[in-house]
Amino acid sequence: MSELEAELRKAVRGEVGFDVTSRALTTMDASNYRRVPLGVVAPHDADDVAAVLEVCRAHMVPVVARGGGTSIAGQATGTGVVLDFTRHMNGLVSLDPDTRTAVVQPGLVLDRLQEAAAPHGLRFGPDPSTHSRCTLGGMIGNNSCGSHSVAWGTTADSVRELDVISARGERLRLGRDWAGAPQGLREVVDGELALLRTGFPELPRRISGYALDALLPENGADVARSFCGSEGTLGIVTEAVVRLVEAPRARALAVLGYGDESAAAEAAAGLLPFGPLTVEGMAADLVPSAHVLPRGGAWLFVETGGESEDEARARAEAIVRAADVVGSTVVTDPGGQRALWRIREDASGTATRMPDGGGTSLLERSRKLGGEAWPGWEDCAVPPQRLGAYLRDFRALLTAHGLRGTPYGHFGDGCIHVRIDFDLLTETGVAAFRRFSEELAEVVVAHGGSLSGEHGDGQARAELLPKMYGHDMVRLFEQAKAVWDPDDLLNPGMLVRPAPLDANLRFSVLPREPVDVAFGYPADGGDFSAAVRRCVGVAKCRTTSVAGPAVMCPSFRATGEEEHSTRGRARLLHEMLAGELVTDGWRSTEVRDALDLCLACKGCRSDCPVEVDMATYKAEFLHHHYEGRRRPAAHHSMGRLPQWLRLVARTRTARLVNALAAVPPFAWMAKRLGGIAPERDIPRLAARTFSRWWERREKAPAGTGGDLVLLWPDTFTEHLSPSVGQAAVRVLEAAGLRVALPPTVRWRTPSGGGEGVTVAMDPVSLLRGRERVCCGLTYVSTGQLDRARAVLRRTLDLMEPVLGTAAPVVVLEPSCAAALRSDLPELLHDDPRARRLADRVLTFAEALERLAPDWTPPSLERPVVGQNHCHQHAVLGDAPDRRLREAAGLSGELSGGCCGLAGNFGFEKGHYEVSVACAEEQVLPAVRGAGEGAVVLADGYSCRTQLEQLAGVRGRHLAEVLAEGLEAAG
């Protein structure tokens, strides 16, 4: 233990982390920059903050304050001690509806403040797109704004007082009339009144530099306001009094379509006289599915408020009438508005992937980052009336440098965000990045703008502040910094005496050659480093609650720990590839432990704006980590589950196994040897497998011959819940479809006769159970990728005779369907048969919708509750399921999140508490609150098992519910 660490541990009550994991998690924010800190401290209170500053001052070690870590200019990184306020100093101290103020701690997440203010009809005005995870301290440090700034301004407009501890330990209460000003600050201002009155551009989004003009007498000498936007370089905020605003009772959202972004930019300022709450712009390149928007190549999102829905709609429609648009829509439904706003809020992530998706060749990617785009110049601001002209000059500069980027953002305030496809891997590319940055700064200044319009200067822009302010003003900034922090210990390298904008780039430490990996990573050009680079730090995975069907990231919500978020795991993988901090590569215990609580739910694959797929990265890591080494018992007991269950089926010992599992000593021994959580019950095996039922069932009911479908006998349906397969056969045949099972591809016609194709197999192999189709899911989830590849290649061999036919493959278990649709072609990327099989995989609902569109399901007229499978949400989509339920009269919505069992995860020893916490988030409360007669739906075997073991409720597959309806109808 270092002397610094030892002294900090003695001095503070909060956690002190100088270990590899703590440091690795804070090397980066959401910017292009990376710094390795000495350690991280989670202060318990203001006394802890003062103690940290005292110890660090004695050792001359820098201190960096960090909130949600979503800063985009590098200001939340540092080489000294990082203060993490999100663990303890994250409370809402008080809220006074009468004075419309709240007292908050710096680690409080904005959404928590909004939730507390909402019952009083109030809200905090600024709302960045990261509102679900950004903190009030970070917003004060960056003077954040958000989409409603045209109505409610910036964070500085909402700050009343600040409790601050200076670098030398002085406790200050900042406010108006020089309240709390450190000694010497007033003298600095009084000596430069003329410069302060003329040296700042007039525009609503001027964030760059220090707001020293707030200290002018005509501005009330507001020390608290001048502190906002100082990026942790002047002092450490420990508490803040903030102003709340009245929230409109109703809102409407007008989405206005324009021919292109220039037309939208030109129109934005003209809408301000109508008093909108937002005027946000984005172009078609950033919209994954433009069919949900009105006609146009670019759009303005204009929100209006009112005392009633009619009033809000009337204001929105007035704006539509006044606007010259090619298409428009007005939405008053809150759910519809949220869906549209998600498109805009996710742009900070989707903008990091250019329209080509990053699928360029490795040769091209070695020259330039292909489809990747990066921050650094994403929030310049100009006067709103000049936005159209500025964007034209900006586009011209991009073209001159051979760069691409799609602007979006706060058009009503003249502030745009953009991610640009800089080459930040090569010396030539980095030099070009610098040249572009210098030239763009001049363009911004020529239009009377600010280098930063929201996210602060940080390292990305501070070096260029002389272009905006001139050297005299920058020297004044330096004098102010010296008054507040004479030892330059608070976030050095930011704002004044800044580090070069092209130093400390986070890409410079990554390997230059592609890493040898098992998966194909087709969306990343086969480059695992590029896959890991997908995480740009916007931290949507750190959201502490999910709405609607969202899933990501259940383990973070259960633990609250950064290392158990998708971003945290991606950061550790980044450091593993860098090899500087995490030095043992694939053998890293730090990465292994962080990935251990990843449920492999694949929620990040859909909910993350840049589609990070941590489930795949986890499987890849486990594959390398345990290569040639002893694996955990659970990898053998549950990873090889298909083999064990086939053995039981062949020997017909299911009843014996069930009997032994019911005897406590035998169950205890089995769980101990298998690495299974002692709290779990061992599921009962079916006495007769689905395939055996299929072979021996009575003749199918009469009907006309229809399209052939191959019903996949997945491990769970085959051995654990054959009733699901039986029900599916009943429904599919009732819909007029012919059903067959691989690998023998036998089916029964409605008259009971037999026909079909038989795959030639060695009888001995069949007897031993080696020639069965399998999706390889359990092998993939435990990182046994060599075994998974072998199983999948054998499956392709068995399926090859029918891959040339038109027969689709219907998979009842969502996790198995997702494995075939995504893992199969990515793992066997060198086998064209893999893609052919993946493309024909259908879910149960998809099969009925596509192959039997005229079939009418039984009318059930019952409410439903339960779990939408996380893999269904992330990979397969559930729209056909929703339509099928609606057609059958099954009303209600299934919960999002994750059931927490997640295949082998919830059964593994040490995972039980997290598994239960995940279930308690959404699915268990939904089921407990279900009304009488509600149907509990859970298509996944894991979801059904979790419900049974934790709630004593039997969940059912949709096929079972429909089959029962058919039986009841006769």
mmCIF file of N, CA, C and O in Angstrom, residues 748-783:
data_model
loop_
_atom_site.group_PDB
_atom_site.id
_atom_site.type_symbol
_atom_site.label_atom_id
_atom_site.label_comp_id
_atom_site.label_asym_id
_atom_site.label_seq_id
_atom_site.Cartn_x
_atom_site.Cartn_y
_atom_site.Cartn_z
ATOM 1 N N ARG A 748 -45.572 -35.662 -40.175
ATOM 2 C CA ARG A 748 -46.797 -36.422 -40.353
ATOM 3 C C ARG A 748 -47.794 -35.555 -41.097
ATOM 4 O O ARG A 748 -47.990 -34.392 -40.762
ATOM 5 N N THR A 749 -48.419 -36.137 -42.112
ATOM 6 C CA THR A 749 -49.464 -35.417 -42.825
ATOM 7 C C THR A 749 -50.729 -35.470 -41.987
ATOM 8 O O THR A 749 -50.854 -36.280 -41.066
ATOM 9 N N PRO A 750 -51.686 -34.600 -42.261
ATOM 10 C CA PRO A 750 -52.920 -34.638 -41.480
ATOM 11 C C PRO A 750 -53.605 -35.989 -41.489
ATOM 12 O O PRO A 750 -54.325 -36.336 -40.553
ATOM 13 N N SER A 751 -53.391 -36.818 -42.539
ATOM 14 C CA SER A 751 -54.024 -38.132 -42.576
ATOM 15 C C SER A 751 -53.243 -39.168 -41.794
ATOM 16 O O SER A 751 -53.655 -40.315 -41.682
ATOM 17 N N GLY A 752 -52.083 -38.780 -41.276
ATOM 18 C CA GLY A 752 -51.314 -39.692 -40.444
ATOM 19 C C GLY A 752 -50.235 -40.436 -41.185
ATOM 20 O O GLY A 752 -49.464 -41.173 -40.584
ATOM 21 N N GLY A 753 -50.156 -40.293 -42.498
ATOM 22 C CA GLY A 753 -49.115 -40.989 -43.251
ATOM 23 C C GLY A 753 -47.763 -40.361 -43.030
ATOM 24 O O GLY A 753 -47.634 -39.315 -42.429
ATOM 25 N N GLY A 754 -46.714 -40.985 -43.539
ATOM 26 C CA GLY A 754 -45.367 -40.462 -43.373
ATOM 27 C C GLY A 754 -44.747 -40.139 -44.704
ATOM 28 O O GLY A 754 -44.966 -40.813 -45.695
ATOM 29 N N GLU A 755 -44.005 -39.071 -44.762
ATOM 30 C CA GLU A 755 -43.264 -38.707 -45.954
ATOM 31 C C GLU A 755 -42.110 -37.823 -45.539
ATOM 32 O O GLU A 755 -42.054 -37.352 -44.413
ATOM 33 N N GLY A 756 -41.186 -37.605 -46.436
ATOM 34 C CA GLY A 756 -40.142 -36.666 -46.110
ATOM 35 C C GLY A 756 -38.776 -37.120 -46.507
ATOM 36 O O GLY A 756 -38.604 -38.061 -47.259
ATOM 37 N N VAL A 757 -37.792 -36.407 -45.980
ATOM 38 C CA VAL A 757 -36.394 -36.662 -46.276
ATOM 39 C C VAL A 757 -35.749 -37.193 -45.010
ATOM 40 O O VAL A 757 -35.999 -36.716 -43.918
ATOM 41 N N THR A 758 -34.925 -38.214 -45.146
ATOM 42 C CA THR A 758 -34.215 -38.758 -44.004
ATOM 43 C C THR A 758 -32.736 -38.478 -44.143
ATOM 44 O O THR A 758 -32.137 -38.772 -45.172
ATOM 45 N N VAL A 759 -32.148 -37.859 -43.127
ATOM 46 C CA VAL A 759 -30.719 -37.587 -43.141
ATOM 47 C C VAL A 759 -29.978 -38.875 -42.806
ATOM 48 O O VAL A 759 -30.279 -39.539 -41.820
ATOM 49 N N ALA A 760 -29.027 -39.247 -43.644
ATOM 50 C CA ALA A 760 -28.256 -40.462 -43.401
ATOM 51 C C ALA A 760 -27.383 -40.278 -42.170
ATOM 52 O O ALA A 760 -26.631 -39.322 -42.072
ATOM 53 N N MET A 761 -27.500 -41.204 -41.224
ATOM 54 C CA MET A 761 -26.719 -41.112 -39.995
ATOM 55 C C MET A 761 -26.222 -42.493 -39.608
ATOM 56 O O MET A 761 -26.881 -43.507 -39.863
ATOM 57 N N ASP A 762 -25.078 -42.512 -38.990
ATOM 58 C CA ASP A 762 -24.530 -43.751 -38.448
ATOM 59 C C ASP A 762 -25.428 -44.191 -37.290
ATOM 60 O O ASP A 762 -25.598 -43.454 -36.315
ATOM 61 N N PRO A 763 -26.021 -45.389 -37.330
ATOM 62 C CA PRO A 763 -26.911 -45.828 -36.257
ATOM 63 C C PRO A 763 -26.248 -45.802 -34.887
ATOM 64 O O PRO A 763 -26.897 -45.512 -33.883
ATOM 65 N N VAL A 764 -24.953 -46.115 -34.849
ATOM 66 C CA VAL A 764 -24.262 -46.086 -33.559
ATOM 67 C C VAL A 764 -24.209 -44.668 -33.006
ATOM 68 O O VAL A 764 -24.434 -44.415 -31.819
ATOM 69 N N SER A 765 -23.923 -43.708 -33.918
ATOM 70 C CA SER A 765 -23.868 -42.312 -33.488
ATOM 71 C C SER A 765 -25.229 -41.853 -32.986
ATOM 72 O O SER A 765 -25.345 -41.134 -31.991
ATOM 73 N N LEU A 766 -26.283 -42.280 -33.686
ATOM 74 C CA LEU A 766 -27.624 -41.906 -33.267
ATOM 75 C C LEU A 766 -27.932 -42.496 -31.899
ATOM 76 O O LEU A 766 -28.501 -41.841 -31.030
ATOM 77 N N LEU A 767 -27.522 -43.753 -31.685
ATOM 78 C CA LEU A 767 -27.764 -44.402 -30.405
ATOM 79 C C LEU A 767 -27.048 -43.656 -29.285
ATOM 80 O O LEU A 767 -27.567 -43.500 -28.179
ATOM 81 N N ARG A 768 -25.858 -43.174 -29.589
ATOM 82 C CA ARG A 768 -25.086 -42.457 -28.575
ATOM 83 C C ARG A 768 -25.561 -41.012 -28.402
ATOM 84 O O ARG A 768 -25.051 -40.286 -27.572
ATOM 85 N N GLY A 769 -26.500 -40.598 -29.220
ATOM 86 C CA GLY A 769 -27.028 -39.250 -29.100
ATOM 87 C C GLY A 769 -26.125 -38.181 -29.642
ATOM 88 O O GLY A 769 -26.248 -37.025 -29.297
ATOM 89 N N ARG A 770 -25.190 -38.514 -30.479
ATOM 90 C CA ARG A 770 -24.246 -37.516 -30.982
ATOM 91 C C ARG A 770 -24.762 -36.769 -32.196
ATOM 92 O O ARG A 770 -24.183 -35.775 -32.595
ATOM 93 N N GLU A 771 -25.783 -37.278 -32.829
ATOM 94 C CA GLU A 771 -26.245 -36.669 -34.058
ATOM 95 C C GLU A 771 -27.570 -35.964 -33.838
ATOM 96 O O GLU A 771 -28.603 -36.339 -34.370
ATOM 97 N N ARG A 772 -27.538 -34.962 -32.994
ATOM 98 C CA ARG A 772 -28.718 -34.164 -32.711
ATOM 99 C C ARG A 772 -28.421 -32.713 -33.041
ATOM 100 O O ARG A 772 -27.317 -32.228 -32.807
ATOM 101 N N VAL A 773 -29.423 -32.024 -33.563
ATOM 102 C CA VAL A 773 -29.235 -30.598 -33.802
ATOM 103 C C VAL A 773 -29.192 -29.880 -32.463
ATOM 104 O O VAL A 773 -29.848 -30.297 -31.495
ATOM 105 N N CYS A 774 -28.413 -28.820 -32.393
ATOM 106 C CA CYS A 774 -28.283 -28.042 -31.157
ATOM 107 C C CYS A 774 -27.814 -26.648 -31.529
ATOM 108 O O CYS A 774 -26.965 -26.484 -32.414
ATOM 109 N N CYS A 775 -28.351 -25.655 -30.862
ATOM 110 C CA CYS A 775 -27.972 -24.266 -31.150
ATOM 111 C C CYS A 775 -26.658 -23.877 -30.497
ATOM 112 O O CYS A 775 -26.105 -22.811 -30.783
ATOM 113 N N GLY A 776 -26.156 -24.714 -29.574
ATOM 114 C CA GLY A 776 -24.877 -24.413 -28.925
ATOM 115 C C GLY A 776 -24.939 -23.360 -27.847
ATOM 116 O O GLY A 776 -23.901 -22.920 -27.345
ATOM 117 N N LEU A 777 -26.143 -22.949 -27.439
ATOM 118 C CA LEU A 777 -26.299 -21.827 -26.512
ATOM 119 C C LEU A 777 -25.513 -22.021 -25.224
ATOM 120 O O LEU A 777 -24.795 -21.122 -24.784
ATOM 121 N N THR A 778 -25.647 -23.178 -24.580
ATOM 122 C CA THR A 778 -25.013 -23.358 -23.268
ATOM 123 C C THR A 778 -23.495 -23.359 -23.375
ATOM 124 O O THR A 778 -22.802 -22.937 -22.446
ATOM 125 N N TYR A 779 -22.979 -23.821 -24.503
ATOM 126 C CA TYR A 779 -21.526 -23.793 -24.714
ATOM 127 C C TYR A 779 -21.050 -22.361 -24.947
ATOM 128 O O TYR A 779 -19.995 -21.951 -24.450
ATOM 129 N N VAL A 780 -21.841 -21.592 -25.694
ATOM 130 C CA VAL A 780 -21.472 -20.199 -25.955
ATOM 131 C C VAL A 780 -21.505 -19.396 -24.662
ATOM 132 O O VAL A 780 -20.576 -18.635 -24.361
ATOM 133 N N SER A 781 -22.566 -19.529 -23.882
ATOM 134 C CA SER A 781 -22.716 -18.697 -22.689
ATOM 135 C C SER A 781 -21.636 -18.980 -21.651
ATOM 136 O O SER A 781 -21.337 -18.113 -20.814
ATOM 137 N N THR A 782 -21.040 -20.173 -21.677
ATOM 138 C CA THR A 782 -19.951 -20.490 -20.752
ATOM 139 C C THR A 782 -18.585 -20.370 -21.415
ATOM 140 O O THR A 782 -17.570 -20.764 -20.828
ATOM 141 N N GLY A 783 -18.540 -19.845 -22.622
ATOM 142 C CA GLY A 783 -17.272 -19.597 -23.283
ATOM 143 C C GLY A 783 -16.569 -20.832 -23.791
ATOM 144 O O GLY A 783 -15.365 -20.793 -24.073
#
